[in-house]
Coordinates of C-alpha atoms and ligand atoms in Angstrom, one line a residue:
X40 CA 76.3 90.0 89.5
X41 CA 73.2 89.5 90.9
X42 CA 71.4 92.8 89.7
X43 CA 68.7 92.4 92.9
X44 CA 71.5 93.5 95.9
X45 CA 70.8 96.5 97.4
X46 CA 72.3 98.2 100.7
X47 CA 70.5 100.6 102.9
X48 CA 72.5 103.6 105.0
X49 CA 70.7 106.7 106.0
X50 CA 68.3 106.2 104.6
X51 CA 69.3 106.4 101.1
X52 CA 69.0 102.8 99.4
X53 CA 72.8 102.0 96.9
X54 CA 72.3 99.4 94.1
X55 CA 75.1 97.2 93.8
X56 CA 76.8 98.3 90.7
X57 CA 75.1 96.5 87.1
X58 CA 79.0 97.8 85.8
X59 CA 82.0 97.6 87.6
X60 CA 81.9 101.3 89.3
X61 CA 84.6 103.2 90.0
X62 CA 84.0 106.2 92.4
X63 CA 87.5 108.5 92.4
X64 CA 88.0 110.9 95.7
X65 CA 91.1 113.5 94.1
X66 CA 92.5 114.3 97.4
X67 CA 92.8 118.7 97.1
X68 CA 91.5 118.8 94.0
X69 CA 89.9 122.4 93.6
X70 CA 87.7 122.6 90.5
X71 CA 90.7 125.3 89.0
X72 CA 92.8 122.4 88.5
X73 CA 90.1 120.8 85.8
X74 CA 88.8 124.0 84.3
X75 CA 92.7 125.0 83.4
X76 CA 93.8 121.6 82.6
X77 CA 91.0 121.5 80.0
X78 CA 91.4 125.0 78.5
X79 CA 95.2 123.5 78.1
X80 CA 93.5 120.3 76.4
X81 CA 95.8 118.1 78.9
X82 CA 92.8 116.5 79.9
X83 CA 90.6 114.9 76.8
X84 CA 88.9 112.2 78.9
X85 CA 87.3 114.4 81.6
X86 CA 86.4 116.9 79.0
X87 CA 84.4 113.6 77.2
X88 CA 82.7 112.6 80.2
X89 CA 81.2 116.6 81.2
X90 CA 80.2 116.2 77.6
X91 CA 78.6 113.2 76.7
X92 CA 78.3 111.9 81.3
X93 CA 77.7 114.6 83.6
X94 CA 79.4 117.3 85.2
X95 CA 79.0 120.3 88.7
X96 CA 80.4 121.0 91.2
X97 CA 79.4 119.8 94.9
X98 CA 79.8 121.7 98.7
X99 CA 82.7 119.2 100.7
X100 CA 81.6 118.8 103.9
X101 CA 83.2 121.3 106.4
X102 CA 85.7 121.5 108.0
X103 CA 87.5 120.7 104.9
X104 CA 90.1 118.4 105.3
X105 CA 90.9 114.8 104.5
X106 CA 88.9 112.7 106.8
X107 CA 85.9 114.2 107.4
X108 CA 84.7 114.4 104.0
X109 CA 86.6 111.0 103.0
X110 CA 83.9 109.5 105.3
X111 CA 81.5 111.9 104.7
X112 CA 81.9 110.4 101.0
X113 CA 81.4 106.3 101.7
X114 CA 79.0 107.1 104.4
X115 CA 76.6 109.7 102.1
X116 CA 76.4 111.3 105.7
X117 CA 77.5 114.6 107.3
X118 CA 80.1 114.5 110.4
X119 CA 76.9 114.6 112.6
X120 CA 76.4 111.4 111.6
X121 CA 78.8 109.5 111.0
X122 CA 81.7 110.9 113.7
X123 CA 84.7 112.4 111.8
X124 CA 85.4 115.9 111.9
X125 CA 89.0 116.1 112.1
X126 CA 92.7 114.3 111.3
X127 CA 93.4 115.7 114.5
X128 CA 91.1 115.9 117.6
X129 CA 90.8 116.8 121.4
X130 CA 89.7 114.2 124.0
X131 CA 87.7 116.2 126.6
X132 CA 87.7 113.4 129.0
X133 CA 91.6 112.9 129.2
X134 CA 92.6 116.6 127.3
X135 CA 94.6 114.7 125.3
X136 CA 95.0 115.0 121.4
X137 CA 94.6 112.2 119.4
X138 CA 95.3 111.4 115.8
X139 CA 92.2 110.0 113.5
X140 CA 94.3 106.7 112.3
X141 CA 92.1 104.0 112.6
X142 CA 87.5 103.6 112.4
X143 CA 87.2 103.6 116.4
X144 CA 85.9 107.1 116.1
X145 CA 83.5 106.1 113.4
X146 CA 79.7 106.1 114.2
X147 CA 78.5 104.6 111.1
X148 CA 79.0 101.5 108.7
X149 CA 80.2 102.5 104.9
X150 CA 78.4 101.5 101.9
X151 CA 81.1 100.0 100.1
X152 CA 82.0 98.0 103.3
X153 CA 78.1 96.9 103.2
X154 CA 78.0 95.9 99.5
X155 CA 81.3 93.7 100.1
X156 CA 78.8 92.4 103.0
X157 CA 76.1 91.9 100.6
X158 CA 78.5 89.4 97.8
X159 CA 79.7 92.7 95.8
X160 CA 83.5 92.0 95.4
X161 CA 84.5 95.3 96.6
X162 CA 88.0 97.0 97.1
X163 CA 89.2 100.6 98.3
X164 CA 92.6 101.7 97.7
X165 CA 94.2 104.9 99.0
X166 CA 97.2 106.9 98.7
X167 CA 97.6 107.1 102.9
X168 CA 97.4 104.5 105.3
X169 CA 96.0 106.4 107.8
X170 CA 92.9 106.9 106.0
X171 CA 93.2 102.6 104.8
X172 CA 92.7 101.9 108.6
X173 CA 89.5 103.9 108.7
X174 CA 87.6 103.5 105.0
X175 CA 88.5 99.7 105.4
X176 CA 86.1 99.7 108.3
X177 CA 83.8 96.5 107.8
X178 CA 84.7 96.0 104.4
X179 CA 84.8 92.3 103.6
X180 CA 87.4 92.5 100.5
X181 CA 90.4 94.4 98.8
X182 CA 92.3 97.1 101.5
X183 CA 95.1 99.0 100.9
X184 CA 97.3 102.3 100.8
X185 CA 100.1 102.8 97.7
X186 CA 102.1 104.1 100.9
X187 CA 101.9 100.6 102.2
X188 CA 101.8 98.5 99.5
X189 CA 105.0 96.5 99.9
X190 CA 103.6 95.0 103.2
X191 CA 100.0 94.4 101.9
X192 CA 98.5 90.9 102.8
X193 CA 96.5 88.6 102.2
X194 CA 94.8 88.1 105.8
X195 CA 95.4 92.2 106.4
X196 CA 94.3 93.7 103.2
X197 CA 92.7 91.3 101.4
X198 CA 95.2 91.0 98.8
X199 CA 99.3 90.6 98.3
X200 CA 102.4 90.7 96.2
X201 CA 100.8 94.4 94.1
X202 CA 104.9 94.9 93.3
X203 CA 103.9 92.3 90.9
X204 CA 99.9 93.3 89.7
X205 CA 100.9 96.5 89.0
X206 CA 104.1 96.2 88.3
X207 CA 106.0 98.6 90.5
X208 CA 107.1 99.1 94.2
X209 CA 105.2 101.0 96.6
X210 CA 106.1 105.0 95.4
X211 CA 107.3 107.4 97.4
X212 CA 104.3 109.2 99.9
X213 CA 105.9 112.5 98.6
X214 CA 105.3 112.0 95.5
X215 CA 102.6 112.5 92.6
X216 CA 103.1 108.1 92.0
X217 CA 101.4 107.9 95.6
X218 CA 98.3 109.0 93.9
X219 CA 98.8 107.6 90.2
X220 CA 99.4 104.0 92.0
X221 CA 96.3 104.0 93.5
X222 CA 94.7 104.7 90.0
X223 CA 97.2 101.8 88.5
X224 CA 95.9 99.5 91.5
X225 CA 92.6 99.9 90.6
X226 CA 92.5 99.3 87.1
X227 CA 94.9 95.9 87.6
X228 CA 91.5 95.1 90.4
X229 CA 89.7 95.4 87.3
X230 CA 91.5 93.8 84.7
X231 CA 92.0 90.9 86.8
X232 CA 88.3 90.7 87.8
X233 CA 89.3 91.3 91.0
X234 CA 86.8 93.6 91.8
X235 CA 83.6 95.7 90.6
X236 CA 83.1 98.6 92.7
X237 CA 86.3 100.3 93.8
X238 CA 86.6 103.4 95.8
X239 CA 90.3 104.7 95.4
X240 CA 90.9 108.1 97.6
X241 CA 94.2 109.8 95.9
X242 CA 97.0 112.1 97.9
X243 CA 96.8 116.4 97.8
X244 CA 100.4 116.7 97.0
X245 CA 100.8 118.2 93.8
X246 CA 97.7 120.5 94.8
X247 CA 99.1 121.4 98.4
X248 CA 103.2 122.5 96.3
X249 CA 101.4 123.7 92.3
X250 CA 98.6 125.9 91.4
X251 CA 96.3 125.0 88.8
X252 CA 97.3 125.5 85.6
X253 CA 101.1 125.1 86.3
X254 CA 103.1 123.1 84.2
X255 CA 103.5 120.1 87.5
X256 CA 100.0 120.6 87.7
X257 CA 98.2 120.1 84.6
X258 CA 101.3 117.1 84.6
X259 CA 99.5 115.4 87.0
X260 CA 96.1 116.0 85.7
X261 CA 96.7 114.2 81.9
X262 CA 98.7 111.1 83.8
X263 CA 95.4 110.8 86.1
X264 CA 93.0 112.0 82.7
X265 CA 95.4 108.3 80.7
X266 CA 94.1 106.4 84.1
X267 CA 90.8 108.0 83.8
X268 CA 90.7 106.7 79.7
X269 CA 91.5 102.9 80.7
X270 CA 88.6 103.0 83.2
X271 CA 85.9 103.9 81.1
X272 CA 87.2 102.0 78.1
X273 CA 87.3 98.3 80.8
X274 CA 83.8 99.8 80.7
X275 CA 83.3 101.3 83.6
X276 CA 81.4 103.9 84.9
X277 CA 83.5 106.0 86.7
X278 CA 82.5 109.3 89.2
X279 CA 85.2 111.8 90.7
X280 CA 84.6 114.6 93.3
X281 CA 87.1 115.8 96.1
X282 CA 87.8 115.5 99.9
X283 CA 88.2 120.0 99.3
X284 CA 89.8 122.4 97.0
X285 CA 93.3 124.2 97.8
X286 CA 93.5 127.6 98.4
X287 CA 96.9 130.1 98.0
X288 CA 97.6 131.3 101.4
X289 CA 100.7 133.4 101.0
X290 CA 100.7 137.5 100.2
X291 CA 102.1 138.6 97.3
X292 CA 105.4 139.0 97.9
X293 CA 104.7 134.9 99.1
X294 CA 104.6 135.5 103.0
X295 CA 102.0 133.2 104.7
X296 CA 98.7 134.6 105.5
X297 CA 98.8 133.1 108.8
X298 CA 96.8 134.2 112.1
X299 CA 98.2 132.3 115.4
X300 CA 95.0 132.7 117.4
X301 CA 96.2 131.2 120.8
X302 CA 99.1 133.7 120.7
X303 CA 96.9 136.0 120.4
X304 CA 93.8 135.1 122.6
X305 CA 96.6 134.3 125.0
X306 CA 98.2 137.3 125.4
X307 CA 94.9 138.9 125.7
X308 CA 93.6 137.1 128.0
X309 CA 95.8 135.7 129.8
X310 CA 98.1 132.6 129.6
X311 CA 96.5 129.3 129.0
X312 CA 93.1 131.0 128.1
X313 CA 92.7 129.1 125.3
X314 CA 93.9 126.1 123.9
X315 CA 93.3 125.7 119.9
X316 CA 93.7 122.3 117.8
X317 CA 94.2 122.5 114.2
X318 CA 92.0 119.6 113.4
X319 CA 94.4 119.6 110.1
X320 CA 97.3 117.9 111.9
X321 CA 99.0 114.6 110.5
X322 CA 102.5 112.8 109.9
X323 CA 102.4 114.4 106.5
X324 CA 103.0 118.3 107.5
X325 CA 105.4 119.1 104.7
X326 CA 102.9 119.2 103.4
X327 CA 100.9 122.3 105.0
X328 CA 102.8 123.0 108.0
X329 CA 99.9 121.9 109.8
X330 CA 98.4 125.1 108.8
X331 CA 94.1 125.3 107.6
X332 CA 91.3 127.6 107.5
X333 CA 89.2 125.9 110.7
X334 CA 90.4 125.1 113.8
X335 CA 88.9 124.5 117.1
X336 CA 88.8 126.4 120.6
X337 CA 89.3 125.5 124.1
X338 CA 88.5 127.8 126.6
X339 CA 89.8 127.5 130.4
X340 CA 86.7 130.0 131.4
X341 CA 83.6 129.1 129.5
X342 CA 82.5 132.3 131.5
X343 CA 85.1 134.7 128.7
X344 CA 83.2 132.9 126.0
X345 CA 81.1 136.0 124.4
X346 CA 84.5 138.7 125.2
X347 CA 86.6 135.9 122.9
X348 CA 84.0 135.4 120.6
X349 CA 83.9 139.7 119.9
X350 CA 87.4 139.9 120.1
X351 CA 88.7 137.0 117.8
X352 CA 85.7 138.1 114.9
X353 CA 88.1 141.0 114.3
X354 CA 91.7 139.8 114.3
X355 CA 92.8 139.6 110.5
X356 CA 92.0 137.0 108.5
X357 CA 89.2 135.5 110.5
X358 CA 86.6 134.8 107.9
X359 CA 83.7 133.3 110.8
X360 CA 83.8 132.5 114.6
X361 CA 81.2 130.9 116.4
X362 CA 80.1 128.7 119.5
X363 CA 79.8 124.9 119.5
X364 CA 76.2 124.8 118.9
X365 CA 76.4 127.1 116.2
X366 CA 78.7 125.6 114.7
X367 CA 77.0 122.2 114.9
X368 CA 73.7 123.7 114.2
X369 CA 75.7 125.6 110.5
X370 CA 78.1 122.5 109.4
X371 CA 76.8 119.1 110.8
X372 CA 79.1 118.5 112.9
X373 CA 79.0 115.8 116.0
X374 CA 78.0 118.1 119.3
X375 CA 80.9 115.9 121.9
X376 CA 83.3 116.3 118.9
X377 CA 83.2 120.0 119.4
X378 CA 85.4 123.4 120.7
X379 CA 83.6 125.6 122.9
X380 CA 83.9 127.2 119.9
X381 CA 85.4 127.4 116.4
X382 CA 87.6 130.0 114.1
X383 CA 86.9 129.7 110.1
X384 CA 90.1 131.6 108.0
X385 CA 89.3 133.2 104.7
X386 CA 90.3 132.3 101.7
X387 CA 93.2 133.5 101.2
X388 CA 94.6 133.0 105.2
X389 CA 94.9 130.3 107.5
X390 CA 94.6 129.7 111.6
X391 CA 97.7 128.0 113.6
X392 CA 97.8 127.2 117.2
X393 CA 100.6 129.0 118.4
X394 CA 103.6 130.3 116.2
X395 CA 106.1 127.6 118.3
X396 CA 104.7 125.3 117.2
X397 CA 104.4 125.7 113.1
X398 CA 107.1 124.5 110.8
X399 CA 106.9 126.5 107.7
X400 CA 110.8 125.9 106.9
X401 CA 109.2 122.9 105.0
X402 CA 107.7 124.8 102.8
X403 CA 111.4 125.9 101.1
X404 CA 109.9 129.4 99.8
X405 CA 107.3 128.3 98.1
X406 CA 103.7 129.6 98.5
X407 CA 101.6 128.0 101.3
X408 CA 98.3 126.3 99.9
X409 CA 95.9 124.6 101.9
X410 CA 92.4 123.6 102.9
X411 CA 89.9 123.6 105.8
X412 CA 87.1 126.6 105.9
X413 CA 84.5 128.0 102.9
X414 CA 86.6 128.5 100.4
X415 CA 87.5 124.9 99.9
X416 CA 84.4 123.6 99.7
X417 CA 83.7 123.3 95.8
X418 CA 85.1 120.3 94.6
X419 CA 84.0 118.9 91.4
X420 CA 81.4 116.4 90.7
X421 CA 82.1 113.8 87.1
X422 CA 80.3 111.2 85.9
X423 CA 81.3 109.6 83.1
X424 CA 77.6 108.3 82.3
X425 CA 74.3 110.5 81.8
X426 CA 72.1 110.6 84.7
X427 CA 68.1 109.4 85.0
X428 CA 66.1 112.4 84.5
X429 CA 65.3 111.0 88.5
X430 CA 68.7 111.9 89.0
X431 CA 68.8 115.1 87.3
X432 CA 66.4 116.3 89.0
X433 CA 68.1 115.7 92.5
X434 CA 71.5 117.4 90.5
X435 CA 69.6 120.1 90.3
X436 CA 69.1 120.8 94.7
X437 CA 72.7 121.5 96.5
X438 CA 74.9 118.9 95.5
X439 CA 77.4 117.0 98.3
X440 CA 80.6 115.5 98.2
X441 CA 78.6 112.3 100.0
X442 CA 75.9 111.8 97.1
X443 CA 78.4 110.5 94.7
X444 CA 77.8 106.6 95.4
X445 CA 74.5 107.5 95.0
X446 CA 74.6 109.1 91.9
X447 CA 77.3 105.9 90.6
X448 CA 75.0 103.3 91.8
X449 CA 71.6 104.5 90.9
X450 CA 71.7 107.8 89.1
X451 CA 73.2 107.0 85.3
X452 CA 71.4 105.7 82.6
Ligands
ZN605 ZN1 92.4 116.4 101.8

């Protein structure tokens, strides 16, 4: 592989990998999961990376949801630049609610896409298929999801017969194996020399269900750790971060701490005064009932903004509420895709729209765990190899999960 290849994106230069390089987005991996797993002795490889390589806690992009952060990681840029600020948004022109299911809203090339076009053998593997379509933007290489692995074709995904390669059929989308399959596929792609640069994006199925240190969580991290050990044994530089953390959102008795914001505002200001959009919404609602810690709101009458902001600031569970200009400035969000105001829930709360819209029966008595707010911004930032002096210096500044490709490709010795 010629090492002179490099690409530039948003003011940064990314070198082609000198060694096989694997960047992992461990979905919903709050740093506490790793702290507990290491304390319980189930992740020796992560412990070794932290001792011999580099480990820090970085910040995810706001809102702390899956799509905005995966796109920030692969572009090295905030949502204001790449354009993806939720899984779900309201199209102001049509008044329709739109699911982000492909790359049509994406405003930036990606680092893996550019390197693949420069001749680097590149693979992007995701757990959920909706993310695969966005992450595969501009990629000339292998790109598939474990959810749809059995349907992969050379024309669409750059590879077929994944059951033959990985040794098992596509996993149940509601299982820990949805993530482990991504890891196993990555290992096989390295072993067979099909890829030299890999981006592996997992699912947060386990993290929505289980708190750090619970046996099910530790079991998952032990299984993940065994795969990290294999990647390292294959000579890869391994870099791990997350799209967001995960917090318990229930009262001591198990009742979810939910503010139904659209109900509350409309009760006070009149029917249809506000429309609230929950950008966590995705087809995997069984994880969280579409309840997260960040919502966008659209007012019927713009002149009510000041009064509504004051009212919302006093509602239970609200950590921050701000108009569009302030939200975009503070969180680096694209203004043309932002609501009239945004509300952010505190660490142990979520905000929904209308009570009737959220089905919490799927929780089946389990405590609600979710994300989206400032409380879920801290994420791990771990590399298998030590940093160069320049990147050691960089690491002393505020690290973001979107710095991970720079560190993995440019920053290790
Ligand atoms: Zn996620």
